[in-house]
Amino acid sequence: MGLRSQIKTIKLRDPAMRRGAEVFLYPSFWALCHHRIAHFFYKKRCYFLARLISQCSRFWTNIEIHPGAKIGRNFFIDHGAGVVVGETCEIGDNVLIYQGVTLGGTGKDTGKRHPTIGNNVLIGSGAKVLGPFKVGNNSRIGAGSVVLQEVPPDSTVVGIPGKISNRRQNESPVDCLDHARLPDPVEMELCQLKQRIRKLEEFIGKEAVTNETV
């Protein structure tokens, strides 16, 4: 992803950006620049040099992206502090994530151990996506959620552990930043239980009246 593309992406995703020159003040800009260099050396099997660049970038930006991670086009990390992206993580196009996000593993397994993030995915601040599964295209993960299982496309995930609420998106999640209006699957289940209890109470009440009549 070139400089012009990064400026365009940041302008599109962050309304606080006023001028193109401000791109040089964004830690995510430098983190991605460093990652491209580190990833180049990683593919050349210069692992120590790749990790050295990665760790220096982590020191200056507070964003840790492993050199082995694969990142698509128009990727943007808003604010960026505390973001961690694991070695075998794969990130698609037009992905937006916020501060405190971890794309990590669940243990010391070998091979593929980090998530694959699809296209047009939004991951809210503080969310943890842990494991070698896929987050489907056009999905969004609410702030503070802990996701431990695969997420189907066009889904919203909230809670600890993350619960999936399937819903079609009328627009790309990264273009819809209203985090305060995410669905609450737990509340939805409680409402369903309340309705079942009310129906059971009504049924029991009718049965009691029938027995008294008899």
mmCIF file of C-alpha atoms in Angstrom:
data_model
loop_
_atom_site.group_PDB
_atom_site.id
_atom_site.type_symbol
_atom_site.label_atom_id
_atom_site.label_comp_id
_atom_site.label_asym_id
_atom_site.label_seq_id
_atom_site.Cartn_x
_atom_site.Cartn_y
_atom_site.Cartn_z
ATOM 1 C CA MET A 1 0.000 0.000 0.000
ATOM 2 C CA GLY A 2 1.603 3.261 -1.158
ATOM 3 C CA LEU A 3 1.778 6.633 0.560
ATOM 4 C CA ARG A 4 -1.124 8.126 -1.407
ATOM 5 C CA SER A 5 -3.269 5.108 -0.667
ATOM 6 C CA GLN A 6 -2.511 5.346 3.064
ATOM 7 C CA ILE A 7 -3.338 9.067 3.124
ATOM 8 C CA LYS A 8 -6.607 8.388 1.323
ATOM 9 C CA THR A 9 -7.470 5.534 3.708
ATOM 10 C CA ILE A 10 -6.769 7.594 6.835
ATOM 11 C CA LYS A 11 -8.758 10.556 5.494
ATOM 12 C CA LEU A 12 -11.655 8.237 4.784
ATOM 13 C CA ARG A 13 -11.566 6.471 8.166
ATOM 14 C CA ASP A 14 -10.592 9.290 10.530
ATOM 15 C CA PRO A 15 -12.582 12.568 10.458
ATOM 16 C CA ALA A 16 -9.915 14.183 12.690
ATOM 17 C CA MET A 17 -7.428 14.302 9.811
ATOM 18 C CA ARG A 18 -7.360 17.746 8.200
ATOM 19 C CA ARG A 19 -4.333 17.698 5.908
ATOM 20 C CA GLY A 20 -2.419 15.012 4.064
ATOM 21 C CA ALA A 21 0.802 15.877 5.894
ATOM 22 C CA GLU A 22 -0.777 14.713 9.143
ATOM 23 C CA VAL A 23 -0.341 11.131 7.971
ATOM 24 C CA PHE A 24 3.237 11.337 9.273
ATOM 25 C CA LEU A 25 1.860 11.883 12.787
ATOM 26 C CA TYR A 26 -0.133 8.646 12.798
ATOM 27 C CA PRO A 27 1.596 5.718 14.565
ATOM 28 C CA SER A 28 -0.270 3.255 12.354
ATOM 29 C CA PHE A 29 1.312 4.852 9.283
ATOM 30 C CA TRP A 30 4.823 4.202 10.588
ATOM 31 C CA ALA A 31 3.899 0.765 11.919
ATOM 32 C CA LEU A 32 2.738 -0.313 8.449
ATOM 33 C CA CYS A 33 5.797 1.207 6.766
ATOM 34 C CA HIS A 34 8.056 -0.702 9.126
ATOM 35 C CA HIS A 35 6.009 -3.855 8.661
ATOM 36 C CA ARG A 36 6.457 -3.796 4.897
ATOM 37 C CA ILE A 37 10.219 -3.698 5.375
ATOM 38 C CA ALA A 38 10.202 -6.339 8.104
ATOM 39 C CA HIS A 39 7.906 -8.596 6.077
ATOM 40 C CA PHE A 40 10.289 -8.341 3.104
ATOM 41 C CA PHE A 41 13.197 -9.597 5.211
ATOM 42 C CA TYR A 42 10.968 -12.226 6.829
ATOM 43 C CA LYS A 43 10.174 -13.711 3.415
ATOM 44 C CA LYS A 44 13.920 -13.724 2.687
ATOM 45 C CA ARG A 45 14.385 -15.779 5.887
ATOM 46 C CA CYS A 46 16.317 -12.968 7.559
ATOM 47 C CA TYR A 47 14.290 -13.565 10.706
ATOM 48 C CA PHE A 48 16.523 -11.743 13.187
ATOM 49 C CA LEU A 49 16.648 -8.558 11.119
ATOM 50 C CA ALA A 50 12.898 -8.756 10.505
ATOM 51 C CA ARG A 51 12.190 -9.095 14.231
ATOM 52 C CA LEU A 52 14.644 -6.299 15.036
ATOM 53 C CA ILE A 53 12.766 -3.913 12.749
ATOM 54 C CA SER A 54 9.469 -5.099 14.211
ATOM 55 C CA GLN A 55 10.593 -4.561 17.790
ATOM 56 C CA CYS A 56 12.015 -1.114 17.051
ATOM 57 C CA SER A 57 8.699 -0.218 15.447
ATOM 58 C CA ARG A 58 6.886 -1.513 18.532
ATOM 59 C CA PHE A 59 9.033 0.738 20.737
ATOM 60 C CA TRP A 60 8.284 3.870 18.716
ATOM 61 C CA THR A 61 4.623 3.261 17.806
ATOM 62 C CA ASN A 62 3.290 0.990 20.592
ATOM 63 C CA ILE A 63 1.932 -1.234 17.801
ATOM 64 C CA GLU A 64 3.330 -4.754 17.522
ATOM 65 C CA ILE A 65 2.927 -6.434 14.148
ATOM 66 C CA HIS A 66 4.873 -9.646 13.675
ATOM 67 C CA PRO A 67 6.926 -9.627 10.447
ATOM 68 C CA GLY A 68 5.204 -12.824 9.311
ATOM 69 C CA ALA A 69 1.701 -11.336 9.377
ATOM 70 C CA LYS A 70 0.028 -10.787 5.996
ATOM 71 C CA ILE A 71 -1.860 -7.510 5.572
ATOM 72 C CA GLY A 72 -4.164 -6.493 2.724
ATOM 73 C CA ARG A 73 -4.940 -3.135 1.171
ATOM 74 C CA ASN A 74 -6.418 -0.076 2.923
ATOM 75 C CA PHE A 75 -5.714 -1.409 6.419
ATOM 76 C CA PHE A 76 -6.039 1.229 9.144
ATOM 77 C CA ILE A 77 -5.367 1.142 12.881
ATOM 78 C CA ASP A 78 -7.100 4.092 14.554
ATOM 79 C CA HIS A 79 -5.143 5.468 17.554
ATOM 80 C CA GLY A 80 -3.157 2.228 17.610
ATOM 81 C CA ALA A 81 -1.875 2.001 21.184
ATOM 82 C CA GLY A 82 -1.567 -1.571 22.433
ATOM 83 C CA VAL A 83 -2.411 -3.336 19.164
ATOM 84 C CA VAL A 84 -0.846 -6.799 18.713
ATOM 85 C CA VAL A 85 -0.926 -8.802 15.458
ATOM 86 C CA GLY A 86 0.445 -12.364 15.551
ATOM 87 C CA GLU A 87 2.807 -14.143 13.175
ATOM 88 C CA THR A 88 0.312 -16.261 11.225
ATOM 89 C CA CYS A 89 -2.412 -13.632 11.198
ATOM 90 C CA GLU A 90 -3.884 -12.740 7.800
ATOM 91 C CA ILE A 91 -5.775 -9.483 7.336
ATOM 92 C CA GLY A 92 -7.919 -8.771 4.281
ATOM 93 C CA ASP A 93 -8.720 -5.524 2.480
ATOM 94 C CA ASN A 94 -10.447 -2.471 3.970
ATOM 95 C CA VAL A 95 -10.066 -3.607 7.586
ATOM 96 C CA LEU A 96 -10.371 -1.088 10.424
ATOM 97 C CA ILE A 97 -9.272 -1.834 13.985
ATOM 98 C CA TYR A 98 -8.993 0.323 17.084
ATOM 99 C CA GLN A 99 -6.601 0.588 20.022
ATOM 100 C CA GLY A 100 -5.997 -2.339 22.336
ATOM 101 C CA VAL A 101 -6.950 -5.017 19.806
ATOM 102 C CA THR A 102 -5.155 -8.374 19.940
ATOM 103 C CA LEU A 103 -5.145 -10.761 16.991
ATOM 104 C CA GLY A 104 -3.413 -13.637 18.751
ATOM 105 C CA GLY A 105 -3.293 -17.328 19.532
ATOM 106 C CA THR A 106 -4.576 -19.452 22.396
ATOM 107 C CA GLY A 107 -1.413 -21.350 23.301
ATOM 108 C CA LYS A 108 1.912 -22.652 22.049
ATOM 109 C CA ASP A 109 0.585 -24.580 19.053
ATOM 110 C CA THR A 110 2.677 -24.672 15.893
ATOM 111 C CA GLY A 111 1.553 -23.818 12.389
ATOM 112 C CA LYS A 112 -1.462 -21.617 11.820
ATOM 113 C CA ARG A 113 -2.415 -20.286 15.268
ATOM 114 C CA HIS A 114 -3.684 -16.759 14.665
ATOM 115 C CA PRO A 115 -6.933 -15.547 13.089
ATOM 116 C CA THR A 116 -7.695 -14.749 9.476
ATOM 117 C CA ILE A 117 -9.614 -11.483 9.142
ATOM 118 C CA GLY A 118 -11.800 -11.131 6.043
ATOM 119 C CA ASN A 119 -12.493 -8.033 3.958
ATOM 120 C CA ASN A 120 -14.423 -5.006 5.238
ATOM 121 C CA VAL A 121 -14.159 -6.028 8.894
ATOM 122 C CA LEU A 122 -14.331 -3.633 11.847
ATOM 123 C CA ILE A 123 -12.816 -4.616 15.228
ATOM 124 C CA GLY A 124 -13.655 -2.349 18.170
ATOM 125 C CA SER A 125 -11.231 -1.126 20.820
ATOM 126 C CA GLY A 126 -9.965 -3.675 23.309
ATOM 127 C CA ALA A 127 -11.326 -6.677 21.418
ATOM 128 C CA LYS A 128 -9.382 -9.951 21.527
ATOM 129 C CA VAL A 129 -9.596 -12.367 18.605
ATOM 130 C CA LEU A 130 -7.756 -15.521 19.630
ATOM 131 C CA GLY A 131 -7.278 -18.673 17.578
ATOM 132 C CA PRO A 132 -6.722 -20.004 14.035
ATOM 133 C CA PHE A 133 -10.214 -19.335 12.695
ATOM 134 C CA LYS A 134 -11.719 -16.910 10.211
ATOM 135 C CA VAL A 135 -13.683 -13.740 10.775
ATOM 136 C CA GLY A 136 -15.962 -13.519 7.742
ATOM 137 C CA ASN A 137 -16.282 -10.611 5.344
ATOM 138 C CA ASN A 138 -18.375 -7.584 6.333
ATOM 139 C CA SER A 139 -18.384 -8.516 10.029
ATOM 140 C CA ARG A 140 -17.824 -6.330 13.058
ATOM 141 C CA ILE A 141 -16.623 -7.125 16.552
ATOM 142 C CA GLY A 142 -17.790 -4.943 19.417
ATOM 143 C CA ALA A 143 -15.411 -3.169 21.773
ATOM 144 C CA GLY A 144 -14.064 -5.347 24.573
ATOM 145 C CA SER A 145 -15.310 -8.612 23.056
ATOM 146 C CA VAL A 146 -13.330 -11.841 23.290
ATOM 147 C CA VAL A 147 -13.791 -13.954 20.154
ATOM 148 C CA LEU A 148 -12.783 -17.620 20.361
ATOM 149 C CA GLN A 149 -14.677 -19.183 17.450
ATOM 150 C CA GLU A 150 -15.257 -18.640 13.754
ATOM 151 C CA VAL A 151 -17.403 -15.699 12.745
ATOM 152 C CA PRO A 152 -19.675 -16.087 9.685
ATOM 153 C CA PRO A 153 -19.813 -13.300 7.100
ATOM 154 C CA ASP A 154 -22.113 -10.329 7.738
ATOM 155 C CA SER A 155 -22.158 -10.953 11.493
ATOM 156 C CA THR A 156 -21.846 -8.872 14.624
ATOM 157 C CA VAL A 157 -20.032 -10.271 17.668
ATOM 158 C CA VAL A 158 -20.301 -8.863 21.192
ATOM 159 C CA GLY A 159 -19.560 -10.042 24.719
ATOM 160 C CA ILE A 160 -17.182 -12.292 26.674
ATOM 161 C CA PRO A 161 -16.969 -14.839 25.250
ATOM 162 C CA GLY A 162 -18.178 -13.331 22.000
ATOM 163 C CA LYS A 163 -21.690 -14.230 20.916
ATOM 164 C CA ILE A 164 -22.654 -14.057 17.268
ATOM 165 C CA SER A 165 -25.640 -12.080 16.084
ATOM 166 C CA ASN A 166 -26.284 -12.733 12.401
ATOM 167 C CA ARG A 167 -27.576 -9.740 10.528
ATOM 168 C CA ARG A 168 -27.162 -8.522 6.987
ATOM 169 C CA GLN A 169 -25.247 -5.296 6.597
ATOM 170 C CA ASN A 170 -26.661 -2.578 4.372
ATOM 171 C CA GLU A 171 -23.216 -1.014 4.177
ATOM 172 C CA SER A 172 -19.634 -1.887 4.959
ATOM 173 C CA PRO A 173 -19.064 -2.048 8.748
ATOM 174 C CA VAL A 174 -16.001 0.178 8.447
ATOM 175 C CA ASP A 175 -18.269 2.921 7.063
ATOM 176 C CA CYS A 176 -20.711 2.587 9.959
ATOM 177 C CA LEU A 177 -18.955 3.581 13.191
ATOM 178 C CA ASP A 178 -21.917 3.671 15.592
ATOM 179 C CA HIS A 179 -20.521 1.303 18.221
ATOM 180 C CA ALA A 180 -23.244 2.273 20.702
ATOM 181 C CA ARG A 181 -25.946 0.504 18.679
ATOM 182 C CA LEU A 182 -24.535 -2.989 18.509
ATOM 183 C CA PRO A 183 -27.018 -5.779 19.279
ATOM 184 C CA ASP A 184 -26.823 -7.589 22.619
ATOM 185 C CA PRO A 185 -27.364 -11.360 22.158
ATOM 186 C CA VAL A 186 -27.521 -11.932 25.937
ATOM 187 C CA GLU A 187 -30.308 -9.401 26.331
ATOM 188 C CA MET A 188 -32.108 -10.954 23.354
ATOM 189 C CA GLU A 189 -31.929 -14.415 24.978
ATOM 190 C CA LEU A 190 -33.216 -13.009 28.277
ATOM 191 C CA CYS A 191 -36.148 -11.407 26.465
ATOM 192 C CA GLN A 192 -36.963 -14.737 24.817
ATOM 193 C CA LEU A 193 -36.825 -16.496 28.208
ATOM 194 C CA LYS A 194 -39.118 -13.877 29.740
ATOM 195 C CA GLN A 195 -41.618 -14.401 26.942
ATOM 196 C CA ARG A 196 -41.537 -18.190 27.463
ATOM 197 C CA ILE A 197 -42.000 -17.779 31.231
ATOM 198 C CA ARG A 198 -44.942 -15.439 30.664
ATOM 199 C CA LYS A 199 -46.571 -17.937 28.309
ATOM 200 C CA LEU A 200 -45.992 -20.778 30.793
ATOM 201 C CA GLU A 201 -47.509 -18.726 33.612
ATOM 202 C CA GLU A 202 -50.538 -17.969 31.465
ATOM 203 C CA PHE A 203 -50.875 -21.654 30.568
ATOM 204 C CA ILE A 204 -50.567 -22.765 34.202
ATOM 205 C CA GLY A 205 -53.109 -20.112 35.240
ATOM 206 C CA LYS A 206 -55.622 -21.358 32.677
ATOM 207 C CA GLU A 207 -55.080 -24.978 33.758
ATOM 208 C CA ALA A 208 -55.661 -24.008 37.407
ATOM 209 C CA VAL A 209 -58.947 -22.262 36.540
ATOM 210 C CA THR A 210 -60.067 -25.274 34.505
ATOM 211 C CA ASN A 211 -59.339 -27.670 37.381
ATOM 212 C CA GLU A 212 -61.250 -25.487 39.854
ATOM 213 C CA THR A 213 -64.231 -25.399 37.520
ATOM 214 C CA VAL A 214 -64.231 -29.179 37.188
#
